[in-house]
Short mmCIF file of C-alpha atoms in Angstrom, two decimals:
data_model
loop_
_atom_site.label_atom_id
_atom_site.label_comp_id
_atom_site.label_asym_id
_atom_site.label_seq_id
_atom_site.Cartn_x
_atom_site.Cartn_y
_atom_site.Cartn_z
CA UNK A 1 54.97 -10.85 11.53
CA UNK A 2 56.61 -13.90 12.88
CA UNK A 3 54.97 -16.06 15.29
CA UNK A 4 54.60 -15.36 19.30
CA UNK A 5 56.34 -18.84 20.22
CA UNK A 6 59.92 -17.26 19.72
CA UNK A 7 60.58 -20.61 18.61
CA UNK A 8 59.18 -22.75 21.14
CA UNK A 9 56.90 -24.47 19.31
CA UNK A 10 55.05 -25.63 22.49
CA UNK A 11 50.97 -25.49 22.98
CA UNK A 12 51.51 -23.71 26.27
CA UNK A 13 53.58 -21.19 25.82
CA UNK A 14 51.27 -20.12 22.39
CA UNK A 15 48.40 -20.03 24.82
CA UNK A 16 50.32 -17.65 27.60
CA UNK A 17 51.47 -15.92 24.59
CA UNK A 18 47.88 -15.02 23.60
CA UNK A 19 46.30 -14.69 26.99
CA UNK A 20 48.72 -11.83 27.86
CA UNK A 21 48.06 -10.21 24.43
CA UNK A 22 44.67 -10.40 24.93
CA UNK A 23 44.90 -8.59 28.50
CA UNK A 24 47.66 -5.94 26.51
CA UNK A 25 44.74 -5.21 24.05
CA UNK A 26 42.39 -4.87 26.72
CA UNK A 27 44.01 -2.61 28.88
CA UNK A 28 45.84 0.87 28.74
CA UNK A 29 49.35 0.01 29.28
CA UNK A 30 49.37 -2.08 31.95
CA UNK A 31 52.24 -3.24 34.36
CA UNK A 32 53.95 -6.76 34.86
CA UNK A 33 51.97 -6.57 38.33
CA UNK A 34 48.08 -5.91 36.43
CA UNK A 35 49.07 -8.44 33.54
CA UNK A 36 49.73 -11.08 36.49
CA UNK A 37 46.92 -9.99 38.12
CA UNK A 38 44.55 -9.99 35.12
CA UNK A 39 45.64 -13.10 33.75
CA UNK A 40 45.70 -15.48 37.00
CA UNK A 41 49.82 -16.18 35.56
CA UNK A 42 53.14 -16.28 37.62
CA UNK A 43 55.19 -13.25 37.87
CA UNK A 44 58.01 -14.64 35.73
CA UNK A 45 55.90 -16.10 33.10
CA UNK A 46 54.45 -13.16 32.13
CA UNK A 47 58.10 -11.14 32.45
CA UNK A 48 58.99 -14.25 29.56
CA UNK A 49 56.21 -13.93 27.89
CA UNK A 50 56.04 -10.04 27.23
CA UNK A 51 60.18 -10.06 26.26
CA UNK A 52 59.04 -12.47 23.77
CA UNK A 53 56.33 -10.31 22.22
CA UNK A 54 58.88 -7.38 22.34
CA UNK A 55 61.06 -9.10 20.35
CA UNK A 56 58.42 -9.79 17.58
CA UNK A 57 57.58 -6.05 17.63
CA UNK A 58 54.52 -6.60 18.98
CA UNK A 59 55.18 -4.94 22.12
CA UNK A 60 57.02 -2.26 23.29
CA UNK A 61 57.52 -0.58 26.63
CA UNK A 62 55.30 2.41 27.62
CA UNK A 63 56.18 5.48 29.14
CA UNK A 64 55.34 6.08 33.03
CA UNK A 65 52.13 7.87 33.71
CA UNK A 66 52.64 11.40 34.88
CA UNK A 67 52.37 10.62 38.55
CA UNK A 68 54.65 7.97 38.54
CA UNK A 69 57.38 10.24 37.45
CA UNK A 70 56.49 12.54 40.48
CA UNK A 71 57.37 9.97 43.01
CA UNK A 72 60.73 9.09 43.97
CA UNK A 73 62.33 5.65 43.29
CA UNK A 74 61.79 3.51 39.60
CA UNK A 75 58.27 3.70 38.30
CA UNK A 76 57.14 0.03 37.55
CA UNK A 77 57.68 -0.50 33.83
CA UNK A 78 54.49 -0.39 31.49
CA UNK A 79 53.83 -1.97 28.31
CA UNK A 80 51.66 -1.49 25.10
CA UNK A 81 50.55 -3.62 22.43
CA UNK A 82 51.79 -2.35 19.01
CA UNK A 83 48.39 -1.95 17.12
CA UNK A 84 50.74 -0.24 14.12
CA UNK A 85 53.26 -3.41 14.24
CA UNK A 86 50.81 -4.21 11.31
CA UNK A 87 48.22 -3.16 8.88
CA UNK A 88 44.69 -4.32 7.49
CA UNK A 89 42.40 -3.44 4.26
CA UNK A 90 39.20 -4.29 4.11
CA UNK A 91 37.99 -3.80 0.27
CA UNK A 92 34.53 -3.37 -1.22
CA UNK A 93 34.21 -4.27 -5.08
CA UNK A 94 30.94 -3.49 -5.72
CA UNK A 95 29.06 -2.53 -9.04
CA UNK A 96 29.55 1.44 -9.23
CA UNK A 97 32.10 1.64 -6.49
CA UNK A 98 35.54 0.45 -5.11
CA UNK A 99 36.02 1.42 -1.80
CA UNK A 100 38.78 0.43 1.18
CA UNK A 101 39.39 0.21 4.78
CA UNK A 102 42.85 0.67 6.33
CA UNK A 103 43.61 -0.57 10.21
CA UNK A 104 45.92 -1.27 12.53
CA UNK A 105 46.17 -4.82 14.47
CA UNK A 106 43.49 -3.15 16.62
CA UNK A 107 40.96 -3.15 13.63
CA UNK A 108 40.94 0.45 14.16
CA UNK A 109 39.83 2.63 10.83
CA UNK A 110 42.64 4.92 10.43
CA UNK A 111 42.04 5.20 6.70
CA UNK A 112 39.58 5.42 4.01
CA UNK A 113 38.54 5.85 0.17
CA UNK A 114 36.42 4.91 -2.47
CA UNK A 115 35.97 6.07 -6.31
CA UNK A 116 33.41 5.26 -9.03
CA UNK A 117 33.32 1.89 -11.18
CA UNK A 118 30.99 2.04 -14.15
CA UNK A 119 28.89 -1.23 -13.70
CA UNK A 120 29.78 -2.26 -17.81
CA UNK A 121 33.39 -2.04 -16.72
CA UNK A 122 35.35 -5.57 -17.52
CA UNK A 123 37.31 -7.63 -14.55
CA UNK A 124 40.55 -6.04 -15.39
CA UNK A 125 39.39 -2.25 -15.42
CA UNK A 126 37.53 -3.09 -12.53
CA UNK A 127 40.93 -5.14 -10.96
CA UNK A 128 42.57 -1.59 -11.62
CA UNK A 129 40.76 0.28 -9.93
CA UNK A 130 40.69 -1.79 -6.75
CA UNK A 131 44.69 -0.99 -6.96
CA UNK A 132 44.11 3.02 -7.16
CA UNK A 133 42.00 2.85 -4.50
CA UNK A 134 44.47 0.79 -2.50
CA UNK A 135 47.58 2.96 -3.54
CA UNK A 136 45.81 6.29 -2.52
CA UNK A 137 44.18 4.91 0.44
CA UNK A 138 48.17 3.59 1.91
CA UNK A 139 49.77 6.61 0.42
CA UNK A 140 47.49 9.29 2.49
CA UNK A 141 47.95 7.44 5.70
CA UNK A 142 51.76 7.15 5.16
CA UNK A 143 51.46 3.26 5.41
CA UNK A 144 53.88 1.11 3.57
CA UNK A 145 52.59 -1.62 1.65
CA UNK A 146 54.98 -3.98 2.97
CA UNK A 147 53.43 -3.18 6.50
CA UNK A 148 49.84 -5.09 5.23
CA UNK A 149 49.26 -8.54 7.24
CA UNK A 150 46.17 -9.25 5.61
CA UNK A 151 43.02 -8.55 3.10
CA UNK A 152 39.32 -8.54 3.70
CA UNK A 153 37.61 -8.85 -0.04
CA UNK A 154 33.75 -8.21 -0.39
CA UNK A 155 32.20 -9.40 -3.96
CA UNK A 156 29.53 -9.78 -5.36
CA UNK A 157 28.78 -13.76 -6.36
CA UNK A 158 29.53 -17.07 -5.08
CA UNK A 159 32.69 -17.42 -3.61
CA UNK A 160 34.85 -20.08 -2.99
CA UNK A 161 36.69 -20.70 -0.42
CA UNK A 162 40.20 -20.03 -2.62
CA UNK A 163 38.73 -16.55 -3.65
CA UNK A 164 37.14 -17.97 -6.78
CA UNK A 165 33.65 -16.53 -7.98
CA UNK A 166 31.96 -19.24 -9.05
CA UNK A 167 29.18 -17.52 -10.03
CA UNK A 168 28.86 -13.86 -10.57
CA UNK A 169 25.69 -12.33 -12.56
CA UNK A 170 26.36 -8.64 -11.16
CA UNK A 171 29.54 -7.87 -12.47
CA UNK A 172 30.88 -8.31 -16.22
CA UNK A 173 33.64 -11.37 -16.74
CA UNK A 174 32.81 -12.67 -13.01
CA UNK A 175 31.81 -15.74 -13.09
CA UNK A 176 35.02 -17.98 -13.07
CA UNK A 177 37.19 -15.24 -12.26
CA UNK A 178 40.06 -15.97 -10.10
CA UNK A 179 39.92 -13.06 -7.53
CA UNK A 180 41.55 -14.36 -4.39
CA UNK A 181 44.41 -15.33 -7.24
CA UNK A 182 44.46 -12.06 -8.75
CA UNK A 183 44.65 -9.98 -6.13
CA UNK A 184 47.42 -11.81 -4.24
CA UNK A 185 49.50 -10.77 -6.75
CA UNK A 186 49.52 -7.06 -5.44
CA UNK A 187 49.75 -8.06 -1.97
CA UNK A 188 52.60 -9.88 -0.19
CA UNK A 189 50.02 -10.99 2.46
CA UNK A 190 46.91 -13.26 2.72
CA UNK A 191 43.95 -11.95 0.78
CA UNK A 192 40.51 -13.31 1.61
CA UNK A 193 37.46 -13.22 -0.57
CA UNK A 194 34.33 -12.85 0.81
CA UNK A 195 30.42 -12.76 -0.53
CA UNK A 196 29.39 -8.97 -0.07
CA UNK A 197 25.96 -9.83 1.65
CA UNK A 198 28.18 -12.20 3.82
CA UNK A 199 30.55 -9.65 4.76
CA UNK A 200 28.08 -6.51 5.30
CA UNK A 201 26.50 -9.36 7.74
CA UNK A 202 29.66 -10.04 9.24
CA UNK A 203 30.06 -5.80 9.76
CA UNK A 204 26.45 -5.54 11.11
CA UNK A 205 27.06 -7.81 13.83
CA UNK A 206 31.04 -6.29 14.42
CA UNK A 207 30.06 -2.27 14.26
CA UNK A 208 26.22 -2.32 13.19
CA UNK A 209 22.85 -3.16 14.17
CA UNK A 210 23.66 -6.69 15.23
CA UNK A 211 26.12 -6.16 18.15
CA UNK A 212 23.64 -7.85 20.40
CA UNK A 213 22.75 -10.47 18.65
CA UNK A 214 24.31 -14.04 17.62
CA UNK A 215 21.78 -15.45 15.29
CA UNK A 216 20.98 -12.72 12.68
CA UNK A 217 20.88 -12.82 8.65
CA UNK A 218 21.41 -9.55 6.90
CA UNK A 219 19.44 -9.05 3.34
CA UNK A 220 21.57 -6.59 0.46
CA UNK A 221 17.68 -5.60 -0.79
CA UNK A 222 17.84 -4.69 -4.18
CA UNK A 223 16.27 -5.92 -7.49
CA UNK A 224 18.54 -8.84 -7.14
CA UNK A 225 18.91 -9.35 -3.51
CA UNK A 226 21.50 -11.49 -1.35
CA UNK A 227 21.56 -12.53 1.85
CA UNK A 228 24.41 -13.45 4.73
CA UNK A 229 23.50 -14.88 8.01
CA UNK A 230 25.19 -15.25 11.39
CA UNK A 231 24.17 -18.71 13.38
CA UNK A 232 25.25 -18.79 16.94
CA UNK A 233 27.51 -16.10 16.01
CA UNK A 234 29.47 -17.74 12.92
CA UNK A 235 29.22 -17.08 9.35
CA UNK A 236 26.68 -19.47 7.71
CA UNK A 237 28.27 -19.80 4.16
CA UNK A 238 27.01 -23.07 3.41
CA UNK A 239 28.36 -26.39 1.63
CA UNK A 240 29.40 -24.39 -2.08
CA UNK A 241 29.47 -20.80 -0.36
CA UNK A 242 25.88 -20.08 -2.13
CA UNK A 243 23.79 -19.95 1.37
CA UNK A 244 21.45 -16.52 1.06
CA UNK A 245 21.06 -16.68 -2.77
CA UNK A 246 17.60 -15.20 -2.31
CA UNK A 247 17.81 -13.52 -4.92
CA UNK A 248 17.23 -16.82 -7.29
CA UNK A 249 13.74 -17.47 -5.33
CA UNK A 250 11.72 -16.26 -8.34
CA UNK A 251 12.81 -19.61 -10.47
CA UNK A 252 10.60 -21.55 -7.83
CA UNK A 253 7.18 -21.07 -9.68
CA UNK A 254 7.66 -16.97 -9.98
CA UNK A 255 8.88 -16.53 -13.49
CA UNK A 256 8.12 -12.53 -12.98
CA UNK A 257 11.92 -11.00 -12.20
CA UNK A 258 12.11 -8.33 -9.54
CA UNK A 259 13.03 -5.55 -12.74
CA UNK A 260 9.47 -6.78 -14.01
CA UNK A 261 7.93 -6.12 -10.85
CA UNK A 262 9.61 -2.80 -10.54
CA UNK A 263 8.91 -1.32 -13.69
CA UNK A 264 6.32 0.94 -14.55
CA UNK A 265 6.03 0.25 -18.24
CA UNK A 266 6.18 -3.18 -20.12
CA UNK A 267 9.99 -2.77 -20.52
CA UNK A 268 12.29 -4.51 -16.95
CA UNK A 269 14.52 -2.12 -15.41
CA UNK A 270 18.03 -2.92 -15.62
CA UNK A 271 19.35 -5.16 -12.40
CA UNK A 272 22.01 -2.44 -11.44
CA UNK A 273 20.52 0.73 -12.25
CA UNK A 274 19.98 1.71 -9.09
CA UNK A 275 18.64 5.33 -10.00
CA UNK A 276 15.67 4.33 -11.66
CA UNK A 277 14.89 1.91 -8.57
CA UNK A 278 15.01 4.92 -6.93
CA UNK A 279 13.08 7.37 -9.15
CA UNK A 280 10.06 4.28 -8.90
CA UNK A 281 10.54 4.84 -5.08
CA UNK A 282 10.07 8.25 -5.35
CA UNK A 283 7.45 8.83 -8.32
CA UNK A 284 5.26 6.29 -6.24
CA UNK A 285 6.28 8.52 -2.67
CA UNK A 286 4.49 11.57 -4.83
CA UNK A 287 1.34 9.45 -5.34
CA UNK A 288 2.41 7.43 -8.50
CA UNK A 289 -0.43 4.97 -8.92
CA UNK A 290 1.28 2.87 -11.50
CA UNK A 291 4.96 3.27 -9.22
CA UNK A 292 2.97 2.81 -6.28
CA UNK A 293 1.91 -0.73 -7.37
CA UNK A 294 5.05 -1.91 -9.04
CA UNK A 295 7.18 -0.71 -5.11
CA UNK A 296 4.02 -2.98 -3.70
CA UNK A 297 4.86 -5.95 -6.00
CA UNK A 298 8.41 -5.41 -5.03
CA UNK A 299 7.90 -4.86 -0.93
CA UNK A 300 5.83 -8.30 -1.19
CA UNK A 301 8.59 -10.05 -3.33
CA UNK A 302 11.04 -8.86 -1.01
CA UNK A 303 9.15 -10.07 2.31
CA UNK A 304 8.86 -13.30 0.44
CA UNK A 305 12.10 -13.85 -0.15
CA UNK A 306 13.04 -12.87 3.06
CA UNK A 307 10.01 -14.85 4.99
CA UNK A 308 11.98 -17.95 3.24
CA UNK A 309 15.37 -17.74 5.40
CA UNK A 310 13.27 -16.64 8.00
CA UNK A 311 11.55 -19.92 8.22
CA UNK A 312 14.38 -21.65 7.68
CA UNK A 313 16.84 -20.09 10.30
CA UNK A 314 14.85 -18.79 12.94
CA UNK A 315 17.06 -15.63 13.16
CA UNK A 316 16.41 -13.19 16.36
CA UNK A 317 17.36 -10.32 13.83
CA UNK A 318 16.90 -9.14 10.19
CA UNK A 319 18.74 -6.56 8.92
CA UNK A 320 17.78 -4.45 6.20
CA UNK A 321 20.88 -2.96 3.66
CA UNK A 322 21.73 -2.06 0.37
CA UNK A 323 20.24 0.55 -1.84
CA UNK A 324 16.91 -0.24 -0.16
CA UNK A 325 18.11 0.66 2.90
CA UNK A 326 17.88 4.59 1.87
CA UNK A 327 14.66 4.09 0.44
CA UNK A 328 11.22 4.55 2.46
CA UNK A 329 8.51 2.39 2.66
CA UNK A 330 10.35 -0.95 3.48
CA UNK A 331 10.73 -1.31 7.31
CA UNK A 332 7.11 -1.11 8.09
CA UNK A 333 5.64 -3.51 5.73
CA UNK A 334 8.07 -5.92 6.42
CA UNK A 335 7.81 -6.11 10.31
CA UNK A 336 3.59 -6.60 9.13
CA UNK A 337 3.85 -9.29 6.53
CA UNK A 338 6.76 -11.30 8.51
CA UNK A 339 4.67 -11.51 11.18
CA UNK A 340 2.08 -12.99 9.21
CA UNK A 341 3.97 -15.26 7.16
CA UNK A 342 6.33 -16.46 10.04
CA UNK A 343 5.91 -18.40 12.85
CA UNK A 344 8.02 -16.67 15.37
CA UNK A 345 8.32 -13.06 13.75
CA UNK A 346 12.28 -11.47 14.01
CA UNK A 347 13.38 -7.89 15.08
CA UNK A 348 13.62 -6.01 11.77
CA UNK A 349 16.64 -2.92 11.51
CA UNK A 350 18.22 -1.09 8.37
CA UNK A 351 21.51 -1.48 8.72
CA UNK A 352 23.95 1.24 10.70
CA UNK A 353 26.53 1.15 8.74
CA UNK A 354 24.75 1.83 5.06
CA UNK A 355 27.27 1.32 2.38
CA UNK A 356 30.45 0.99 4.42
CA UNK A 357 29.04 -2.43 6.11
CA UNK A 358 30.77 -4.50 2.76
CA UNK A 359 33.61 -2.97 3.49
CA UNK A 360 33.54 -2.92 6.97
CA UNK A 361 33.05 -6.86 6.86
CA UNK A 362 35.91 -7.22 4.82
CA UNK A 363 38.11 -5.49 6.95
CA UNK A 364 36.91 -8.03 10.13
CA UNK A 365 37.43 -11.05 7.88
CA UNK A 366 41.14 -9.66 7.38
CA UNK A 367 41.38 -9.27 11.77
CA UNK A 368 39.64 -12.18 12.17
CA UNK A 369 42.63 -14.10 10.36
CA UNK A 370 45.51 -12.31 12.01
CA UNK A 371 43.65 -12.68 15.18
CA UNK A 372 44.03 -16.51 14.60
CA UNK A 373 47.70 -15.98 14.39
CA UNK A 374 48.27 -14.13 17.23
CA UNK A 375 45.49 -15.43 19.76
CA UNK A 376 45.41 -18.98 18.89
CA UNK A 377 41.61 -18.33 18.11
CA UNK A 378 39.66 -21.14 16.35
CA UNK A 379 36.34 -19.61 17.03
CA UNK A 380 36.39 -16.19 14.95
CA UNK A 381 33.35 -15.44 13.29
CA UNK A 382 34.25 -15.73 9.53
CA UNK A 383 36.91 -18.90 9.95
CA UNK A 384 36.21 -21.20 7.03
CA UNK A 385 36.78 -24.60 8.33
#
């Protein structure tokens, strides 16, 4: 994509560079007269600064507004930023599904698709897959694959910040795997990997129930649930990239698993079988006394689990998502019990975006990087540093 210096390598003219992107972005093609106005800079410094972007590609000249044509004399040029100068994906690899996200620089969706993974499948069939997805997703939107600037990845496990999974329970042959490495070899553009409760946090707070809110932690609620959390409005992965492992609470003097708790005979349900969660759910909706109890054991786990981080972060907002998000029965008694077990109780929401927030967040971690390219930004909400 080439950088916005045109070769000046200089801190000033980066930072005019991205001011007058940011007002292009902002506004519907302005002229040289609102840019100056807008952005407090001389008259021929933005006239450099825009010939620059339009010889990256990032700009281009727009055509005069209607009444402007009517009048006599030269309408005052107008200019656009080039949101399709440049693609994103933002990919969900999650234990039945694959799904993706396609954008423009604008982090507009302008694409979409998803297909079924078995959750037995191995890393490479599930690898595969990941590239179908991707090929049919580019192919219907008629967007080259040379045209991709960056990746957004949402997985399952703990991820390091070079893509590995350090450790991955969820998913068969994850734990080691090298994803970020893997998948840069279909991609001639930076991939980033992501944790998938991070991510769906990261969407909640971009498109979701969290736009108003800066300190936030978003629980994937399931029989083994993760967390991602937002502090002061940045991704909180911590020191390994294992912050919001809730889901290993139970080692700390709870040797009953959530698929104990959940099951309505003496044999655990299976971690990932996610319909007979959901026919528990329901059997104990249709006055189930034995499903009725297990969904109680599992409501109280859950609020436990989620009373810890809680505690710990003071978040002003808890959102609920995942498979438990469809399910009823969870908001209420969570808003009761956090607001005994805590001492300053948080808003509770189920997510907005249901399962498009993993993907969603991936797609923001891919604008969030290009973003640092083009604006200079060192504050974006998923930057590792």
């Amino acid at each position: 994509m080439g950088r916005l210096t045109g070769g000046d390598p200089s801190l000033l003219r980066r930072i005019n560079s991205a001011v007058v992107l940011h007002a292009l972005r902002a506004a519907d093609s302005p002229t040289l007269t609102d840019l100056t106005r807008v952005t407090g800079l001389s008259r021929p410094t933005v006239e450099g600064v825009i010939e620059g972007l339009m010889e990256t590609g990032l700009v281009v000249e727009a055509p005069p507004e209607d009444i402007e044509t009517r009048r006599q004399g030269r309408p005052a040029r107008r200019f656009r930023f080039r949101a399709e100068a440049g693609h994103l994906l933002g990919i969900e690899i999650g234990p039945h599904r694959i799904a993706a996200l396609l954008s423009g620089l604008d982090g507009r969706v302008m694409g979409a698709g998803s297909r079924e993974v078995s959750e037995t499948a191995c890393a490479d069939e599930r690898l595969e897959r990941v590239r179908t997805v991707v090929a049919d997703v580019l192919r219907r939107s008629g967007v080259a694959r040379s045209s991709l600037r960056a990746v957004g990845v949402g997985s399952p496990g703990i991820v390091e910040a070079d893509g590995t999974v350090r450790l991955g329970t969820a998913l068969p042959g994850w734990t080691g795997l090298a994803l970020g490495e893997r998948l840069r070899r279909s991609f001639r553009c930076p991939v980033l990997v992501e944790n998938d409760a991070n991510t769906a946090a990261v969407a909640e707070h971009w498109k979701g129930a969290a736009t108003d809110s800066d300190d936030i932690v978003f629980v994937m609620a399931g029989l083994s649930p993760g967390a991602g959390s937002l502090i002061g409005g940045r991704l909180h992965r911590g020191y390994g990239g294992a912050a919001g492992e809730i889901g290993a609470l139970h080692l700390l003097g709870r040797e009953v698993t959530p698929e104990t708790l959940l099951s309505t005979t003496d044999k655990p349900l299976h971690a990932l079988d996610e319909q007979a969660v959901a026919a528990v759910f329901r059997q104990a909706k249709q006055g189930d006394v034995r499903a009725g109890e297990a969904v109680e054991r599992f409501i109280q786990r859950l609020v436990h689990d989620v009373a810890a981080l809680v505690l710990a972060l003071d978040p002003e907002l808890v959102v609920i998502g995942g498979w438990a998000a469809g399910l009823d029965g969870v908001l209420e008694p969570l808003r009761g019990e956090l607001a005994r077990y805590c001492l300053r109780p948080p808003r509770v929401a189920l997510s907005l975006l249901g399962e498009a927030a993993v993907a969603t967040g991936a797609l923001r971690l891919a604008l969030d990087h290009v973003e640092e390219q083009l604006f200079a930004v060192e504050g974006t909400v998923t930057a590792r540093h």
